């Protein structure tokens, strides 16, 4: 018989070593169980987890090598470990990812012997108890996959030779590393991380966190190693420190917290006896007891464990942000980021607040709180720079009792609360940087504290910040569609900051035992005394904290048709001001517990209780808020001045909701009504243009049946006609008509040249209407012109896409250098993916734009499409 010839490009398979699969399975299982038993019996310290991981990796290596040699694979093939296994981090029940490398030209599709050998090997792995994830490729295949998919690219970057042809693995490593573009890789990993954080609620404090994938988990540390390695800045903390990315103190902190998270994850695997990375309620107590924690009267064992986890995750979140910004600056290379001085202590570095020098806080501790006040007060500031974050991280020891009792710091804290904007972001930053808990020592006690119920899905500190956010949104017109009745009440309220104080303190005494409402009332009274609040505000915030659960209890558990129930509740609240404040805080509190807790029925009960109680107190029914009613009345007066008949506004106004009136001035409301009153029930598109009532340029009104590409066609016409869009207010009526208003300027008309304006108005009204009637394909966006300053000091484009609290609409934020045609380029991306635009807020800050859109559409429900949209928006926003 003639022996079969080897296929081209392959080598003769070495003689197979006989395998006893049953014996190998027994050996592997017993060795693994021995390692786990030794680990669980040892003192629970990070060093033991690292030892377990090393030994598990060695055991898998040895078993795979034995199986490879016994299955007759070609001599010129090789086996490599990839992914987490490739970097030598094999936990007890993690997948074992391997890559079978074949020489160029070899293929199991054409080589039956090779196919049989591969099937024997993979089957033997599973029969032995190795849960492998396998792929079979040539080096060329790997390069192609790495180019096409950044996830594959990442896994292949972490590879180790296991057995077989070592030079083939070396060639593979060299080829896949050469594929990586450090900047593109950084951007892709950053988008992936942001999306992953959104998936896990953008907080490290979820009650059942994933210790690998959640914000502050081990994946965030792996991302740092990936992007630093791709940038040539080292793959270990020590190597990164050698390149200047980390200080020795930060290296110690990273090693400490990584060790804690790894230890918890390893114990979780061992307790669950399966691959489980979520610290679910069912396993928290068992994992805690494996650490030696025990229940006490003060707290449960699981609370001790979770508190340890949350503090580690919080530190990782802080350090991840610092390092990612540092790496981004390194990748920018010689591109100098412009600095704009804000005051003697702070600069604006491309939208990031930066300290004037590294020792600022040690020289002037008052600047710690001033950081967040400047953050609120400076338009265009989006966050804190790596330098500022690092300085705050290293200044935590300065925030002691003397710092908290300093009158200047107390006044600064109140100033932060009293700002008209930026409250939510400032307090989240204060918590993330540990400043909030160190200034409000009572708040520090509830950072990372769990709430053992199915009502709250956040830790106490995160719940409090969610409630603060919700209260704040009542006072922001752009969010009127979320809280319609609350927004009406808030418009008549006055200064909102006492409500913010109540939100901060309403749950601050949880976990102490006793009535947290009463204990919290004492704490907020002490805060009011220390910060010199007046008697009326002190009484209000103390009342709100003490009774923050009362209204929901009455609404959901008592008979609202009983006059005695209403009367008793009215006696408790006392007056309309206390009732309104309590209603706002109650709605914010319920909505801040869980996305699933609030529903229309609860909302109706609370609103019914509010209205019934208001009637019992003798107040007027709040059918419309006074400010918006005054705005409508002013619009009617303006219409009368233009000789409009009474009732001219009614046909249009009946189709509009509160958010329209909240976002438009009375003069604009009157102009819209005057232009559109006879077109409400007609099918044609209406375009009206007038000289801008504020500043130079034109104001353009478009009234048209809404459709997905309407906004982009409007922007496209403006771009082709040479207009620059300065502002856009997008609104969709109840009847499905778009009512959009644009502020535009044209380079040919300056200094309010009325004759030029007349010509432009005539052209715009005709040509824009024709363009909107067209069904022709959208033209390609122009290259756009950028200023010399932007060319010299480009702003790194940033895109953020996040769901609103209902998960039905998405908030899209884009920050980049300004240029003509930018808005059209962005809108074109949205139109291409069928994303509908509902609101748009265009803001130009010198050479930088900060645009915010409220969008929805089926494409946003898919993770892969979201990433694609974000990536395309970044490309569209990049300077050309």
mmCIF file of C-alpha atoms in Angstrom, residues 72-305:
data_model
loop_
_atom_site.group_PDB
_atom_site.id
_atom_site.type_symbol
_atom_site.label_atom_id
_atom_site.label_comp_id
_atom_site.label_asym_id
_atom_site.label_seq_id
_atom_site.Cartn_x
_atom_site.Cartn_y
_atom_site.Cartn_z
ATOM 1 C CA UNK A 72 -0.440 13.741 15.632
ATOM 2 C CA UNK A 73 -0.578 17.411 14.621
ATOM 3 C CA UNK A 74 1.851 18.476 11.855
ATOM 4 C CA UNK A 75 5.358 19.301 12.995
ATOM 5 C CA UNK A 76 5.216 22.742 11.344
ATOM 6 C CA UNK A 77 1.997 23.701 13.166
ATOM 7 C CA UNK A 78 1.929 25.357 16.587
ATOM 8 C CA UNK A 79 -0.356 25.926 19.542
ATOM 9 C CA UNK A 80 -0.572 29.359 21.178
ATOM 10 C CA UNK A 81 -2.472 30.639 24.199
ATOM 11 C CA UNK A 82 -4.425 33.838 23.541
ATOM 12 C CA UNK A 83 -6.652 36.239 25.479
ATOM 13 C CA UNK A 84 -6.584 36.041 29.259
ATOM 14 C CA UNK A 85 -4.972 32.628 29.108
ATOM 15 C CA UNK A 86 -2.340 34.115 26.822
ATOM 16 C CA UNK A 87 -1.322 36.663 29.428
ATOM 17 C CA UNK A 88 -1.148 33.897 32.040
ATOM 18 C CA UNK A 89 -4.295 34.838 33.980
ATOM 19 C CA UNK A 90 -6.272 31.608 34.143
ATOM 20 C CA UNK A 91 -8.839 31.582 36.922
ATOM 21 C CA UNK A 92 -10.402 28.325 38.149
ATOM 22 C CA UNK A 93 -13.335 28.285 35.712
ATOM 23 C CA UNK A 94 -12.256 30.703 32.993
ATOM 24 C CA UNK A 95 -12.271 29.720 29.335
ATOM 25 C CA UNK A 96 -8.974 28.460 27.938
ATOM 26 C CA UNK A 97 -8.552 30.317 24.647
ATOM 27 C CA UNK A 98 -6.099 28.703 22.228
ATOM 28 C CA UNK A 99 -5.048 29.290 18.643
ATOM 29 C CA UNK A 100 -3.889 26.504 16.369
ATOM 30 C CA UNK A 101 -1.453 28.088 13.934
ATOM 31 C CA UNK A 102 -0.969 26.448 10.562
ATOM 32 C CA UNK A 103 1.712 27.261 8.024
ATOM 33 C CA UNK A 104 0.668 29.218 4.955
ATOM 34 C CA UNK A 105 -1.082 26.997 2.436
ATOM 35 C CA UNK A 106 -2.270 24.414 4.955
ATOM 36 C CA UNK A 107 -6.022 24.016 5.356
ATOM 37 C CA UNK A 108 -8.210 21.406 7.058
ATOM 38 C CA UNK A 109 -10.704 21.944 4.250
ATOM 39 C CA UNK A 110 -8.344 20.355 1.739
ATOM 40 C CA UNK A 111 -6.280 18.086 3.973
ATOM 41 C CA UNK A 112 -8.335 15.238 5.450
ATOM 42 C CA UNK A 113 -5.505 14.028 7.687
ATOM 43 C CA UNK A 114 -5.022 17.506 9.145
ATOM 44 C CA UNK A 115 -8.748 17.847 9.702
ATOM 45 C CA UNK A 116 -8.888 14.525 11.547
ATOM 46 C CA UNK A 117 -5.926 15.470 13.741
ATOM 47 C CA UNK A 118 -7.497 18.802 14.661
ATOM 48 C CA UNK A 119 -10.819 17.157 15.506
ATOM 49 C CA UNK A 120 -9.005 14.593 17.682
ATOM 50 C CA UNK A 121 -7.166 17.358 19.525
ATOM 51 C CA UNK A 122 -10.213 19.526 20.185
ATOM 52 C CA UNK A 123 -12.317 16.537 21.231
ATOM 53 C CA UNK A 124 -9.536 15.321 23.529
ATOM 54 C CA UNK A 125 -9.330 18.739 25.193
ATOM 55 C CA UNK A 126 -13.023 18.718 26.055
ATOM 56 C CA UNK A 127 -12.972 15.071 27.093
ATOM 57 C CA UNK A 128 -10.098 15.846 29.450
ATOM 58 C CA UNK A 129 -12.032 18.655 31.104
ATOM 59 C CA UNK A 130 -10.367 21.635 29.399
ATOM 60 C CA UNK A 131 -13.105 24.054 28.359
ATOM 61 C CA UNK A 132 -11.281 25.554 25.434
ATOM 62 C CA UNK A 133 -12.225 28.250 22.999
ATOM 63 C CA UNK A 134 -10.318 27.364 19.858
ATOM 64 C CA UNK A 135 -9.599 28.821 16.459
ATOM 65 C CA UNK A 136 -7.556 27.425 13.575
ATOM 66 C CA UNK A 137 -5.804 29.927 11.318
ATOM 67 C CA UNK A 138 -2.713 30.691 9.317
ATOM 68 C CA UNK A 139 -0.678 33.815 10.057
ATOM 69 C CA UNK A 140 -2.303 35.513 7.066
ATOM 70 C CA UNK A 141 -5.759 34.607 8.419
ATOM 71 C CA UNK A 142 -4.839 36.100 11.789
ATOM 72 C CA UNK A 143 -3.670 39.344 10.201
ATOM 73 C CA UNK A 144 -6.901 39.619 8.198
ATOM 74 C CA UNK A 145 -9.047 38.949 11.277
ATOM 75 C CA UNK A 146 -7.055 41.433 13.343
ATOM 76 C CA UNK A 147 -7.564 44.129 10.715
ATOM 77 C CA UNK A 148 -11.310 43.479 10.584
ATOM 78 C CA UNK A 149 -12.151 43.146 14.277
ATOM 79 C CA UNK A 150 -10.509 45.019 17.137
ATOM 80 C CA UNK A 151 -11.736 42.393 19.633
ATOM 81 C CA UNK A 152 -9.843 39.667 17.755
ATOM 82 C CA UNK A 153 -6.895 42.031 17.457
ATOM 83 C CA UNK A 154 -6.855 42.477 21.233
ATOM 84 C CA UNK A 155 -7.002 38.748 21.955
ATOM 85 C CA UNK A 156 -4.193 38.005 19.512
ATOM 86 C CA UNK A 157 -1.963 40.673 21.044
ATOM 87 C CA UNK A 158 -1.857 38.614 24.251
ATOM 88 C CA UNK A 159 -0.365 35.355 23.069
ATOM 89 C CA UNK A 160 2.101 32.767 24.360
ATOM 90 C CA UNK A 161 3.755 29.863 22.613
ATOM 91 C CA UNK A 162 2.657 26.563 24.123
ATOM 92 C CA UNK A 163 4.042 23.887 21.832
ATOM 93 C CA UNK A 164 4.796 23.103 18.220
ATOM 94 C CA UNK A 165 6.721 25.289 15.799
ATOM 95 C CA UNK A 166 7.984 28.211 17.923
ATOM 96 C CA UNK A 167 9.231 30.343 14.952
ATOM 97 C CA UNK A 168 5.692 30.225 13.510
ATOM 98 C CA UNK A 169 4.284 31.731 16.715
ATOM 99 C CA UNK A 170 7.012 34.374 16.702
ATOM 100 C CA UNK A 171 6.132 35.285 13.111
ATOM 101 C CA UNK A 172 2.453 35.438 14.051
ATOM 102 C CA UNK A 173 3.164 37.728 17.017
ATOM 103 C CA UNK A 174 5.273 40.033 14.901
ATOM 104 C CA UNK A 175 2.677 40.193 12.120
ATOM 105 C CA UNK A 176 -0.327 40.863 14.379
ATOM 106 C CA UNK A 177 1.557 43.484 16.386
ATOM 107 C CA UNK A 178 2.447 45.300 13.167
ATOM 108 C CA UNK A 179 -1.275 45.577 12.328
ATOM 109 C CA UNK A 180 -2.001 47.754 15.357
ATOM 110 C CA UNK A 181 -2.448 51.487 14.831
ATOM 111 C CA UNK A 182 -1.970 52.855 18.381
ATOM 112 C CA UNK A 183 -4.321 55.817 17.946
ATOM 113 C CA UNK A 184 -7.088 53.848 16.245
ATOM 114 C CA UNK A 185 -6.658 51.063 18.798
ATOM 115 C CA UNK A 186 -6.919 53.549 21.674
ATOM 116 C CA UNK A 187 -10.078 55.043 20.207
ATOM 117 C CA UNK A 188 -11.677 51.640 19.667
ATOM 118 C CA UNK A 189 -10.876 50.455 23.192
ATOM 119 C CA UNK A 190 -12.115 53.738 24.658
ATOM 120 C CA UNK A 191 -15.435 53.421 22.821
ATOM 121 C CA UNK A 192 -15.730 49.785 23.889
ATOM 122 C CA UNK A 193 -15.032 50.742 27.495
ATOM 123 C CA UNK A 194 -17.583 53.552 27.438
ATOM 124 C CA UNK A 195 -20.194 51.232 25.967
ATOM 125 C CA UNK A 196 -19.386 48.540 28.505
ATOM 126 C CA UNK A 197 -19.709 51.070 31.314
ATOM 127 C CA UNK A 198 -23.104 52.135 29.966
ATOM 128 C CA UNK A 199 -24.206 48.502 29.873
ATOM 129 C CA UNK A 200 -23.263 48.155 33.527
ATOM 130 C CA UNK A 201 -25.070 51.351 34.569
ATOM 131 C CA UNK A 202 -22.006 53.588 34.462
ATOM 132 C CA UNK A 203 -21.206 52.903 38.089
ATOM 133 C CA UNK A 204 -18.877 50.618 40.009
ATOM 134 C CA UNK A 205 -21.523 50.493 42.733
ATOM 135 C CA UNK A 206 -24.188 48.233 41.244
ATOM 136 C CA UNK A 207 -25.614 45.980 43.924
ATOM 137 C CA UNK A 208 -24.634 42.882 41.926
ATOM 138 C CA UNK A 209 -21.527 44.074 40.094
ATOM 139 C CA UNK A 210 -19.549 42.113 37.568
ATOM 140 C CA UNK A 211 -16.068 42.179 39.083
ATOM 141 C CA UNK A 212 -14.558 41.734 35.622
ATOM 142 C CA UNK A 213 -16.712 43.885 33.326
ATOM 143 C CA UNK A 214 -18.321 46.573 35.523
ATOM 144 C CA UNK A 215 -16.761 50.050 35.768
ATOM 145 C CA UNK A 216 -13.795 49.759 38.092
ATOM 146 C CA UNK A 217 -13.479 46.035 37.418
ATOM 147 C CA UNK A 218 -10.518 44.033 36.199
ATOM 148 C CA UNK A 219 -11.332 44.756 32.555
ATOM 149 C CA UNK A 220 -10.602 48.445 33.116
ATOM 150 C CA UNK A 221 -7.097 47.505 34.240
ATOM 151 C CA UNK A 222 -6.669 45.220 31.247
ATOM 152 C CA UNK A 223 -7.697 48.065 28.919
ATOM 153 C CA UNK A 224 -4.913 50.178 30.395
ATOM 154 C CA UNK A 225 -2.354 47.476 29.676
ATOM 155 C CA UNK A 226 -3.693 46.975 26.147
ATOM 156 C CA UNK A 227 -3.605 50.623 25.080
ATOM 157 C CA UNK A 228 -0.317 51.312 26.864
ATOM 158 C CA UNK A 229 1.235 48.266 25.222
ATOM 159 C CA UNK A 230 -0.069 49.268 21.790
ATOM 160 C CA UNK A 231 1.400 52.741 22.326
ATOM 161 C CA UNK A 232 4.784 51.274 23.290
ATOM 162 C CA UNK A 233 4.488 52.488 26.878
ATOM 163 C CA UNK A 234 4.818 49.133 28.598
ATOM 164 C CA UNK A 235 2.602 46.191 29.469
ATOM 165 C CA UNK A 236 3.137 46.208 33.241
ATOM 166 C CA UNK A 237 2.660 48.871 35.885
ATOM 167 C CA UNK A 238 6.422 49.028 36.429
ATOM 168 C CA UNK A 239 7.079 49.555 32.710
ATOM 169 C CA UNK A 240 4.430 52.271 32.567
ATOM 170 C CA UNK A 241 6.047 53.994 35.550
ATOM 171 C CA UNK A 242 9.384 53.844 33.757
ATOM 172 C CA UNK A 243 7.755 55.716 30.838
ATOM 173 C CA UNK A 244 6.411 58.391 33.188
ATOM 174 C CA UNK A 245 2.742 57.369 33.090
ATOM 175 C CA UNK A 246 2.580 56.402 36.769
ATOM 176 C CA UNK A 247 4.094 57.558 40.031
ATOM 177 C CA UNK A 248 5.458 54.988 42.519
ATOM 178 C CA UNK A 249 2.481 55.703 44.790
ATOM 179 C CA UNK A 250 0.033 55.035 41.962
ATOM 180 C CA UNK A 251 1.833 51.800 41.079
ATOM 181 C CA UNK A 252 1.346 50.615 44.655
ATOM 182 C CA UNK A 253 -2.305 51.605 44.583
ATOM 183 C CA UNK A 254 -2.915 49.781 41.302
ATOM 184 C CA UNK A 255 -1.178 46.643 42.531
ATOM 185 C CA UNK A 256 -3.141 46.758 45.765
ATOM 186 C CA UNK A 257 -6.559 47.200 44.188
ATOM 187 C CA UNK A 258 -5.892 44.790 41.333
ATOM 188 C CA UNK A 259 -4.902 42.227 43.923
ATOM 189 C CA UNK A 260 -8.134 42.802 45.837
ATOM 190 C CA UNK A 261 -10.315 42.433 42.740
ATOM 191 C CA UNK A 262 -8.440 39.353 41.553
ATOM 192 C CA UNK A 263 -8.748 37.739 44.968
ATOM 193 C CA UNK A 264 -12.497 38.377 45.077
ATOM 194 C CA UNK A 265 -12.954 37.030 41.561
ATOM 195 C CA UNK A 266 -10.923 33.890 42.300
ATOM 196 C CA UNK A 267 -12.904 33.222 45.488
ATOM 197 C CA UNK A 268 -16.135 33.825 43.592
ATOM 198 C CA UNK A 269 -15.167 31.181 41.022
ATOM 199 C CA UNK A 270 -14.222 28.739 43.740
ATOM 200 C CA UNK A 271 -17.433 29.250 45.714
ATOM 201 C CA UNK A 272 -19.702 29.140 42.651
ATOM 202 C CA UNK A 273 -17.830 26.141 41.159
ATOM 203 C CA UNK A 274 -18.401 27.631 37.730
ATOM 204 C CA UNK A 275 -17.362 30.620 35.681
ATOM 205 C CA UNK A 276 -19.213 33.365 37.533
ATOM 206 C CA UNK A 277 -17.955 36.943 37.565
ATOM 207 C CA UNK A 278 -21.055 38.572 39.029
ATOM 208 C CA UNK A 279 -21.247 39.114 42.738
ATOM 209 C CA UNK A 280 -24.902 38.120 42.816
ATOM 210 C CA UNK A 281 -26.861 38.193 46.056
ATOM 211 C CA UNK A 282 -26.952 34.400 46.159
ATOM 212 C CA UNK A 283 -23.169 34.180 46.374
ATOM 213 C CA UNK A 284 -22.195 37.320 48.281
ATOM 214 C CA UNK A 285 -22.586 35.808 51.731
ATOM 215 C CA UNK A 286 -20.756 32.588 50.855
ATOM 216 C CA UNK A 287 -17.880 34.530 49.304
ATOM 217 C CA UNK A 288 -17.773 36.846 52.314
ATOM 218 C CA UNK A 289 -17.636 33.918 54.715
ATOM 219 C CA UNK A 290 -14.790 32.393 52.688
ATOM 220 C CA UNK A 291 -12.867 35.557 53.607
ATOM 221 C CA UNK A 292 -13.642 34.967 57.245
ATOM 222 C CA UNK A 293 -16.226 37.739 57.522
ATOM 223 C CA UNK A 294 -19.155 37.050 59.848
ATOM 224 C CA UNK A 295 -22.518 38.690 60.472
ATOM 225 C CA UNK A 296 -22.692 41.168 63.331
ATOM 226 C CA UNK A 297 -25.472 43.345 64.687
ATOM 227 C CA UNK A 298 -24.024 46.334 62.879
ATOM 228 C CA UNK A 299 -23.575 44.800 59.440
ATOM 229 C CA UNK A 300 -23.727 41.629 57.462
ATOM 230 C CA UNK A 301 -20.720 39.703 56.248
ATOM 231 C CA UNK A 302 -21.671 40.491 52.655
ATOM 232 C CA UNK A 303 -21.692 44.213 53.450
ATOM 233 C CA UNK A 304 -18.083 44.014 54.613
ATOM 234 C CA UNK A 305 -17.107 42.184 51.433
#
